[in-house]
Each structure stands twice: as structure tokens, then as C-alpha cells.
DNA sequence: ACGGCAACTCAAAGCGCTTTGGCTAATTTC
DNA sequence: GAAATTAGCCAAAGCGCTTTGAGTTGCCGT
């Protein structure tokens, strides 16, 4: 059943039927009712391809997904996706994942935009002076960044969590507990979230007259194995930190293992605070020693990104508003006062 | 630059240009060369919306993604996606994720197919007599199932790993080591992969004149926490199993924690073999005691699904061929002979 | 020299929708 | 009561591609 047939059965023109269905004012309420009713009865649904061709609107949001043999998609992504899906489902919004060569995402961005495959894009895991943001900004397609970039000479819409605040507060708490040396096991240092977190730790230390020694920082891809290695190398140093803040739960698994391998204990020898993105499959409260965390649901962020993307598409939102969400600091058994 | 403009600059009709570009035979090689050359020079790319409207082909593959507040996307999904993306990237194939109410996926499937949003679908995590497979089969869109269903009265194309064989072999090895009682910590029992795995364990036990006691089985959503609970309840029983086979690495984390909490040891008191889907962020060799595993890369499966989907779209593949991949059995330190 | 046959090329008709620019009849305005 | 609005509807022109059906050529055999 297409528009032509429907309008034929109604004895109306395609124009009128189309307008009635799309809520245009120049059609009488009675006619509109008839049309909507008939459409429902016949199960009419406009063909999206045709609509796209006519309007240029795709009814989909896009994500350019870096891939490659050496590229791993972060498991955080599924949780983000859950949130995005939660919102999108209620709005018949689909998500298009366009796989891109991680070394050349620009081509894919250009293709996606030129083809008008999607009405809006979201960008994740931004770096400093992120080229994708500049590109997408210039291409003029609606977008939202999940995270923040720095050093761009224009504003852009984003949602991010207060990474600096979170790690500042975590570090401050450790200092209040008497720790003087805090190690940071961070994610990939080119990512802004990692930069902000480091800044937070650094600021807290400075406030206590201390400094964050580069030797106490590890920036690595966030896997269990890397967490282990980082923790070992930190803790085996001559004057090792007595406390560690760690950027992910997966890495914290490795930290816990390293502490154990070194015959140390948490929190007796080492206090540990981890960031927790809230995964269903791995919870900080179920660690051998329940983990203190800075907590923020990445799933909620996904839903919010979808919501704002939808708003931008329909013109309800514009401008470059940035949202920064506060982060919970949840205290559990993995921290204790520093040994005198 | 569209077809019309391009054909104008070439002094040819749109027909000829279109045919030349799409490799039709009724155009002279010289003309074809000229056309292709001009297209490249002008950066001409056919508008996919228009092409879709004309051909009905979307150039995308689809996945109906169950969502909802109570629904968690499995982290396995990102690895599968990595594989899918790896293949799709080289073929300019995009993936459309259509979020669906987990309680009513049918509506979404129908919409996606009726709208011709995608050329093919893939279905994951099938159950027995899976309705989605029956539906998609009936709707007549190309598809591939990742996994297998049972009890359907028609054949369908799939790719799956040999879950039964894997768990059979793992169990047999444990029996050869002298274990008489093997516990199974499985995934959701409605999923066919879990059914097959149970069958594998059961068959191996039977071959040794033993039976798989229902008390030794746990079927749960595969999280660390559930793994912990399952292991505790298994090991706290009066005559507890001396060996456990476990369906996921995340659950195995919980198993390891439970064993430790009970003051037992691996492999001294309990031997453990886990299935490993090969995640970058968590590796069995890095467990406190390196884990023996049944191993199969879910990422490779993703790439293969994409490849076969592409083949089906272009008509290179048809029929209902099923592929069953063998699974490696990798022995590491987590298993030992049973105590006499 | 003419019909037949390849080998090429083209104009035009879709695909199913939105949107522009009327048109008619009913209502309002002066 | 004539002129000006306005409400409601419509025919037709796109959107940019593919594909059908119909020519043109040029060359061959007879």
C-alpha cells in the first residue's frame, strides 16, 4: 500500500493525504481524521527511501566506527549502545554504524555526510584538537560529542562527565587519609578523558603541596593485562605509591592481581579507587575487596546523547551547549588510612 | 555532481553513463573508460537514496537489537562487531542497528523488512524454535544466524561453533584426569549455545558411565556476580564437584573469587575450564592461575557473518548451508588430577 | 543492393514521496 | 454587492537513480 493507492481509495489527491499525515495545517480536521484512520486501517507506512529522496532526511543517526585488525572496540561501547537504543527505540530512530579504517576516518565521515545516510552523528572518545569534530562541524551535519576535545577554535555540543572533578575528589580523599604518594593508572593519554583525569589528580596533589610525579603515571589501553603491568611497575618502585587511582574496572582487575602477586594487600598496603562506568557484567562491589569508585553510568549518557541528537535533528535544539555530569564518589573497602 | 550533470558533460545519455558505471555489457569499452574516468575526475558518487528508491537495494545489513531497561547487551557483541566491521569496511557496507522492545521484536523485524531498510539481516543468540528465524525466513529477506536454533521445520544458513564438541572434550579431559563429578556453570538455558554445551558435558560423562546431575548445573546470565554465586552454591554442597566447566570468562572471574573465598584452591581443590570468546580486555592466561579454555574467536565469526551476508546479497551464496567451527581446547594451569 | 544482425546508444517511464504554485468556493471586509 | 481573503484541495514538478523498449549505426552474407 503506497501513497497513490491510499489516496485513490480515499478519493483525495496524494498531496492532501501526504499533508494530512504529516500534520500540515492546510487540511481540514475532518479530512485529516479520515486520512489517518484509513492509513491505520490499511497499515500504510510511507516508504522511507522515497521520503529520503524527496526530503533528504534519513531518520537515522550515525556513528563512524574505527575498525582494523589492531583496533579493539571498547566494551564500554555496548553499554553506551544500550542507553542509546533505549531512547531510540521509542522514537523509531535507527543507528547506522559505518566501519572506517582507523587510520583514515575522514573518508568515511565525508561519505556518510555526502550520501546523506544519516541526519546526525555522534562522536566518541575525542582527543585533543579532535579532527573529526572539526570536520563534522565544517560539514554542517548535526552532531553531539560524547566527551570533550580541547584546543578547537569553535564551540560544539557535547555531553561529558566531570572527569577532572571525579579524579580530584578521589585523590583528595586519599590525601585526607594520609597518603602522600598517589599513583595514576590511566587510559590512553591521547584521549581527553585521560587528560582531564590526570589533571584532577594533579590538582588535588598540588592543593596539598604535593606534585604528581610522572613516574607515578601509567597511560595504557584499558585491559586487565595492562592494569596488571602498570600496577606492578608502580608498586615495585623504590618508594612506591601507597594509593592508586585507576581509570577502569578492567584494569583494576589487573591491579588487584598485581597487588596479590606482590604479596601486598588492599587496603592494608595499597588503597585503590577505580572509575566505574557501571557494567552489568562486572561490579566493583564484587571485587575481592569491594572497590571504592568514581561512578557514572555510561548507559545513561548513551540515552542522553540519543535524546539530544533527536532534538537537534528536529530543530528543537541548536547552539553548542555542553553538558558536564557530576560523578559519584562511592566509598567501599578498598581504601584505608596510610600507614604511619 | 549528479548523473544528469555528468552525462551532460560527457555528451552521453544518463542511461549509458549509468550502464557504463554499473558494468553492463551493452556499452563499448572505450565509452566505459571515458565515463569511469570522468566520474572519478568529478568525484561523482551515485546518490544512495535515489539508487535505493530505484532498485530497492539498501547497501546495508541490519541487526535488530533487543533493548530495554532490564536488557543488557552482552559485551561479546563488541568483539563480534569488530569482526563484522573489519569485513564490512572494505566493502562499504554499513550496519543498521534497529533497537527493538525485547518483548516484541517481531514488530521491528517487520518494519525493517517492509521498509527495505537493509538487504540482509543477521540474527544472534538464537533460542530453541527461534521465532525470529521463522519470521525472517518467511519474510524472505537474506539472513544468517550466528548460532543455531533447534526444532525448526526448515533449514537456514548459519555459522556456529561446535559448542557441544568443545564442552564434551573439556569434560572428557577432566574425566581423564580422574574427576568423577563435574559442575557446569552455563549461560541462560534458553539459548541454544547453552543447551549444546550442557549436552556436551552430559555426553562425556555418559561415556564414562556417569551422569550429569541437575544439581551440578547452573544456568545464569553470564556476569561475574552470577559466576560467583553459582560457584559458591556448587562448591558448598555436601559432595561438591571437583571440577567445573564454565561458559564465560566473566563468570570465571566470579568462580575464581568464590574458590578463594571458600579457602579452596585452583587447581588443587577445583579444576576449572572456561570458554573463551577471546576478548582483548580479559585474557585467560592472565588469571591468577592461568585458565584452561575452550577457545573460539567471536571476532572471526563476526567477519565471516559479514562475508556470507555480502555473498547472499549479491547472489553468490544461497541455500541453507550451516557452518560449524571447531573449538580449540587450550590447556593451562587451572586443571589437575583429582585428589585420590 | 538489400535484409538481417550485432553493437551501441537514447528517451522516457518508473520508484514513492514532498512541495510548489495554482484553483475553487466559502467567508469576510468595506 | 463587489472586492479581497482564506480555507481546503489538487495537478504536476521534482528528488536522482535504474531499466524498459526503441531506435541508430555499421557490417555481413547473399
mmCIF file of N, CA and C in Angstrom, chain A residues 195-252:
data_model
loop_
_atom_site.group_PDB
_atom_site.id
_atom_site.type_symbol
_atom_site.label_atom_id
_atom_site.label_comp_id
_atom_site.label_asym_id
_atom_site.label_seq_id
_atom_site.Cartn_x
_atom_site.Cartn_y
_atom_site.Cartn_z
ATOM 1 N N UNK A 195 43.336 12.891 29.948
ATOM 2 C CA UNK A 195 43.999 14.157 30.265
ATOM 3 C C UNK A 195 43.312 14.840 31.448
ATOM 4 N N UNK A 196 41.982 14.884 31.376
ATOM 5 C CA UNK A 196 41.225 15.515 32.466
ATOM 6 C C UNK A 196 41.447 14.789 33.792
ATOM 7 N N UNK A 197 41.494 13.475 33.706
ATOM 8 C CA UNK A 197 41.653 12.721 34.953
ATOM 9 C C UNK A 197 43.016 12.998 35.575
ATOM 10 N N UNK A 198 43.990 13.042 34.723
ATOM 11 C CA UNK A 198 45.315 13.331 35.241
ATOM 12 C C UNK A 198 45.342 14.714 35.893
ATOM 13 N N UNK A 199 44.658 15.622 35.230
ATOM 14 C CA UNK A 199 44.611 16.982 35.749
ATOM 15 C C UNK A 199 43.965 17.018 37.133
ATOM 16 N N UNK A 200 42.923 16.197 37.274
ATOM 17 C CA UNK A 200 42.228 16.146 38.561
ATOM 18 C C UNK A 200 43.144 15.655 39.661
ATOM 19 N N UNK A 201 43.868 14.602 39.373
ATOM 20 C CA UNK A 201 44.789 14.049 40.363
ATOM 21 C C UNK A 201 45.849 15.094 40.703
ATOM 22 N N UNK A 202 46.362 15.694 39.676
ATOM 23 C CA UNK A 202 47.427 16.664 39.829
ATOM 24 C C UNK A 202 46.971 17.856 40.678
ATOM 25 N N UNK A 203 45.780 18.313 40.391
ATOM 26 C CA UNK A 203 45.271 19.479 41.111
ATOM 27 C C UNK A 203 45.099 19.180 42.602
ATOM 28 N N UNK A 204 44.593 17.985 42.889
ATOM 29 C CA UNK A 204 44.394 17.617 44.291
ATOM 30 C C UNK A 204 45.733 17.542 45.024
ATOM 31 N N UNK A 205 46.702 16.968 44.338
ATOM 32 C CA UNK A 205 48.024 16.879 44.970
ATOM 33 C C UNK A 205 48.606 18.268 45.215
ATOM 34 N N UNK A 206 48.486 19.109 44.229
ATOM 35 C CA UNK A 206 49.016 20.463 44.360
ATOM 36 C C UNK A 206 48.395 21.181 45.550
ATOM 37 N N UNK A 207 47.105 20.975 45.707
ATOM 38 C CA UNK A 207 46.406 21.643 46.805
ATOM 39 C C UNK A 207 46.982 21.234 48.156
ATOM 40 N N UNK A 208 47.617 20.085 48.167
ATOM 41 C CA UNK A 208 48.255 19.647 49.422
ATOM 42 C C UNK A 208 49.763 19.874 49.397
ATOM 43 N N UNK A 209 50.183 20.667 48.461
ATOM 44 C CA UNK A 209 51.600 20.974 48.380
ATOM 45 C C UNK A 209 52.428 19.853 47.781
ATOM 46 N N UNK A 210 51.758 18.898 47.144
ATOM 47 C CA UNK A 210 52.498 17.799 46.518
ATOM 48 C C UNK A 210 52.441 17.942 45.010
ATOM 49 N N UNK A 211 53.224 17.140 44.322
ATOM 50 C CA UNK A 211 53.114 17.149 42.866
ATOM 51 C C UNK A 211 52.959 15.724 42.360
ATOM 52 N N UNK A 212 52.364 15.644 41.192
ATOM 53 C CA UNK A 212 52.165 14.333 40.575
ATOM 54 C C UNK A 212 53.421 13.995 39.773
ATOM 55 N N UNK A 213 54.196 13.096 40.291
ATOM 56 C CA UNK A 213 55.439 12.702 39.641
ATOM 57 C C UNK A 213 55.134 11.883 38.390
ATOM 58 N N UNK A 214 55.716 12.243 37.252
ATOM 59 C CA UNK A 214 55.484 11.478 36.026
ATOM 60 C C UNK A 214 55.773 9.992 36.217
ATOM 61 N N UNK A 215 56.642 9.671 37.113
ATOM 62 C CA UNK A 215 56.948 8.259 37.359
ATOM 63 C C UNK A 215 55.762 7.520 37.966
ATOM 64 N N UNK A 216 54.811 8.270 38.495
ATOM 65 C CA UNK A 216 53.658 7.629 39.125
ATOM 66 C C UNK A 216 52.461 7.526 38.185
ATOM 67 N N UNK A 217 52.696 7.823 36.930
ATOM 68 C CA UNK A 217 51.603 7.781 35.962
ATOM 69 C C UNK A 217 51.834 6.677 34.950
ATOM 70 N N UNK A 218 50.782 5.939 34.643
ATOM 71 C CA UNK A 218 50.823 4.986 33.535
ATOM 72 C C UNK A 218 49.633 5.276 32.641
ATOM 73 N N UNK A 219 49.888 5.411 31.366
ATOM 74 C CA UNK A 219 48.777 5.620 30.426
ATOM 75 C C UNK A 219 48.758 4.483 29.422
ATOM 76 N N UNK A 220 47.754 3.671 29.480
ATOM 77 C CA UNK A 220 47.720 2.463 28.653
ATOM 78 C C UNK A 220 46.303 2.157 28.193
ATOM 79 N N UNK A 221 46.220 1.322 27.190
ATOM 80 C CA UNK A 221 44.903 0.844 26.772
ATOM 81 C C UNK A 221 44.303 0.044 27.928
ATOM 82 N N UNK A 222 43.017 0.239 28.156
ATOM 83 C CA UNK A 222 42.445 -0.247 29.402
ATOM 84 C C UNK A 222 42.054 -1.729 29.395
ATOM 85 N N UNK A 223 43.050 -2.571 29.540
ATOM 86 C CA UNK A 223 42.795 -4.005 29.643
ATOM 87 C C UNK A 223 43.289 -4.506 30.995
ATOM 88 N N UNK A 224 42.862 -5.692 31.332
ATOM 89 C CA UNK A 224 43.286 -6.306 32.594
ATOM 90 C C UNK A 224 44.800 -6.413 32.608
ATOM 91 N N UNK A 225 45.320 -6.895 31.521
ATOM 92 C CA UNK A 225 46.754 -7.135 31.437
ATOM 93 C C UNK A 225 47.557 -5.849 31.642
ATOM 94 N N UNK A 226 47.115 -4.798 30.980
ATOM 95 C CA UNK A 226 47.817 -3.526 31.134
ATOM 96 C C UNK A 226 47.697 -2.987 32.554
ATOM 97 N N UNK A 227 46.556 -3.238 33.162
ATOM 98 C CA UNK A 227 46.382 -2.824 34.547
ATOM 99 C C UNK A 227 47.380 -3.536 35.441
ATOM 100 N N UNK A 228 47.533 -4.805 35.181
ATOM 101 C CA UNK A 228 48.486 -5.609 35.960
ATOM 102 C C UNK A 228 49.904 -5.077 35.809
ATOM 103 N N UNK A 229 50.293 -4.921 34.583
ATOM 104 C CA UNK A 229 51.655 -4.443 34.315
ATOM 105 C C UNK A 229 51.908 -3.089 34.950
ATOM 106 N N UNK A 230 50.936 -2.200 34.754
ATOM 107 C CA UNK A 230 51.096 -0.848 35.284
ATOM 108 C C UNK A 230 51.233 -0.898 36.804
ATOM 109 N N UNK A 231 50.374 -1.674 37.432
ATOM 110 C CA UNK A 231 50.396 -1.738 38.895
ATOM 111 C C UNK A 231 51.726 -2.329 39.378
ATOM 112 N N UNK A 232 52.158 -3.363 38.724
ATOM 113 C CA UNK A 232 53.426 -3.981 39.135
ATOM 114 C C UNK A 232 54.563 -2.977 39.056
ATOM 115 N N UNK A 233 54.625 -2.315 37.927
ATOM 116 C CA UNK A 233 55.761 -1.420 37.755
ATOM 117 C C UNK A 233 55.681 -0.249 38.738
ATOM 118 N N UNK A 234 54.474 0.159 39.066
ATOM 119 C CA UNK A 234 54.338 1.228 40.058
ATOM 120 C C UNK A 234 54.766 0.750 41.434
ATOM 121 N N UNK A 235 54.296 -0.417 41.779
ATOM 122 C CA UNK A 235 54.469 -0.884 43.153
ATOM 123 C C UNK A 235 55.848 -1.474 43.420
ATOM 124 N N UNK A 236 56.531 -1.825 42.362
ATOM 125 C CA UNK A 236 57.856 -2.388 42.556
ATOM 126 C C UNK A 236 58.933 -1.307 42.672
ATOM 127 N N UNK A 237 58.522 -0.072 42.435
ATOM 128 C CA UNK A 237 59.493 1.026 42.518
ATOM 129 C C UNK A 237 59.977 1.191 43.950
ATOM 130 N N UNK A 238 61.092 1.850 44.066
ATOM 131 C CA UNK A 238 61.720 2.013 45.378
ATOM 132 C C UNK A 238 60.755 2.605 46.406
ATOM 133 N N UNK A 239 60.337 3.832 46.150
ATOM 134 C CA UNK A 239 59.347 4.412 47.057
ATOM 135 C C UNK A 239 58.003 4.434 46.351
ATOM 136 N N UNK A 240 57.322 3.300 46.407
ATOM 137 C CA UNK A 240 56.088 3.118 45.650
ATOM 138 C C UNK A 240 54.938 3.912 46.241
ATOM 139 N N UNK A 241 53.979 4.271 45.408
ATOM 140 C CA UNK A 241 52.781 4.933 45.909
ATOM 141 C C UNK A 241 52.060 4.024 46.906
ATOM 142 N N UNK A 242 51.383 4.619 47.823
ATOM 143 C CA UNK A 242 50.588 3.833 48.763
ATOM 144 C C UNK A 242 49.120 3.817 48.360
ATOM 145 N N UNK A 243 48.841 4.562 47.327
ATOM 146 C CA UNK A 243 47.459 4.596 46.847
ATOM 147 C C UNK A 243 47.457 4.713 45.325
ATOM 148 N N UNK A 244 46.425 4.133 44.729
ATOM 149 C CA UNK A 244 46.326 4.163 43.275
ATOM 150 C C UNK A 244 44.920 4.578 42.874
ATOM 151 N N UNK A 245 44.853 5.457 41.903
ATOM 152 C CA UNK A 245 43.565 5.687 41.259
ATOM 153 C C UNK A 245 43.673 5.131 39.844
ATOM 154 N N UNK A 246 42.612 4.464 39.425
ATOM 155 C CA UNK A 246 42.677 3.675 38.207
ATOM 156 C C UNK A 246 41.474 4.014 37.333
ATOM 157 N N UNK A 247 41.680 4.066 36.031
ATOM 158 C CA UNK A 247 40.644 4.587 35.140
ATOM 159 C C UNK A 247 39.586 3.593 34.705
ATOM 160 N N UNK A 248 39.781 2.312 34.976
ATOM 161 C CA UNK A 248 38.723 1.386 34.567
ATOM 162 C C UNK A 248 38.688 0.125 35.403
ATOM 163 N N UNK A 249 37.541 -0.438 35.459
ATOM 164 C CA UNK A 249 37.330 -1.651 36.241
ATOM 165 C C UNK A 249 38.138 -2.821 35.686
ATOM 166 N N UNK A 250 38.258 -2.871 34.365
ATOM 167 C CA UNK A 250 39.012 -3.976 33.781
ATOM 168 C C UNK A 250 40.480 -3.886 34.196
ATOM 169 N N UNK A 251 40.989 -2.676 34.176
ATOM 170 C CA UNK A 251 42.370 -2.502 34.628
ATOM 171 C C UNK A 251 42.479 -2.807 36.109
ATOM 172 N N UNK A 252 41.464 -2.438 36.858
ATOM 173 C CA UNK A 252 41.528 -2.691 38.296
ATOM 174 C C UNK A 252 41.630 -4.174 38.605
#
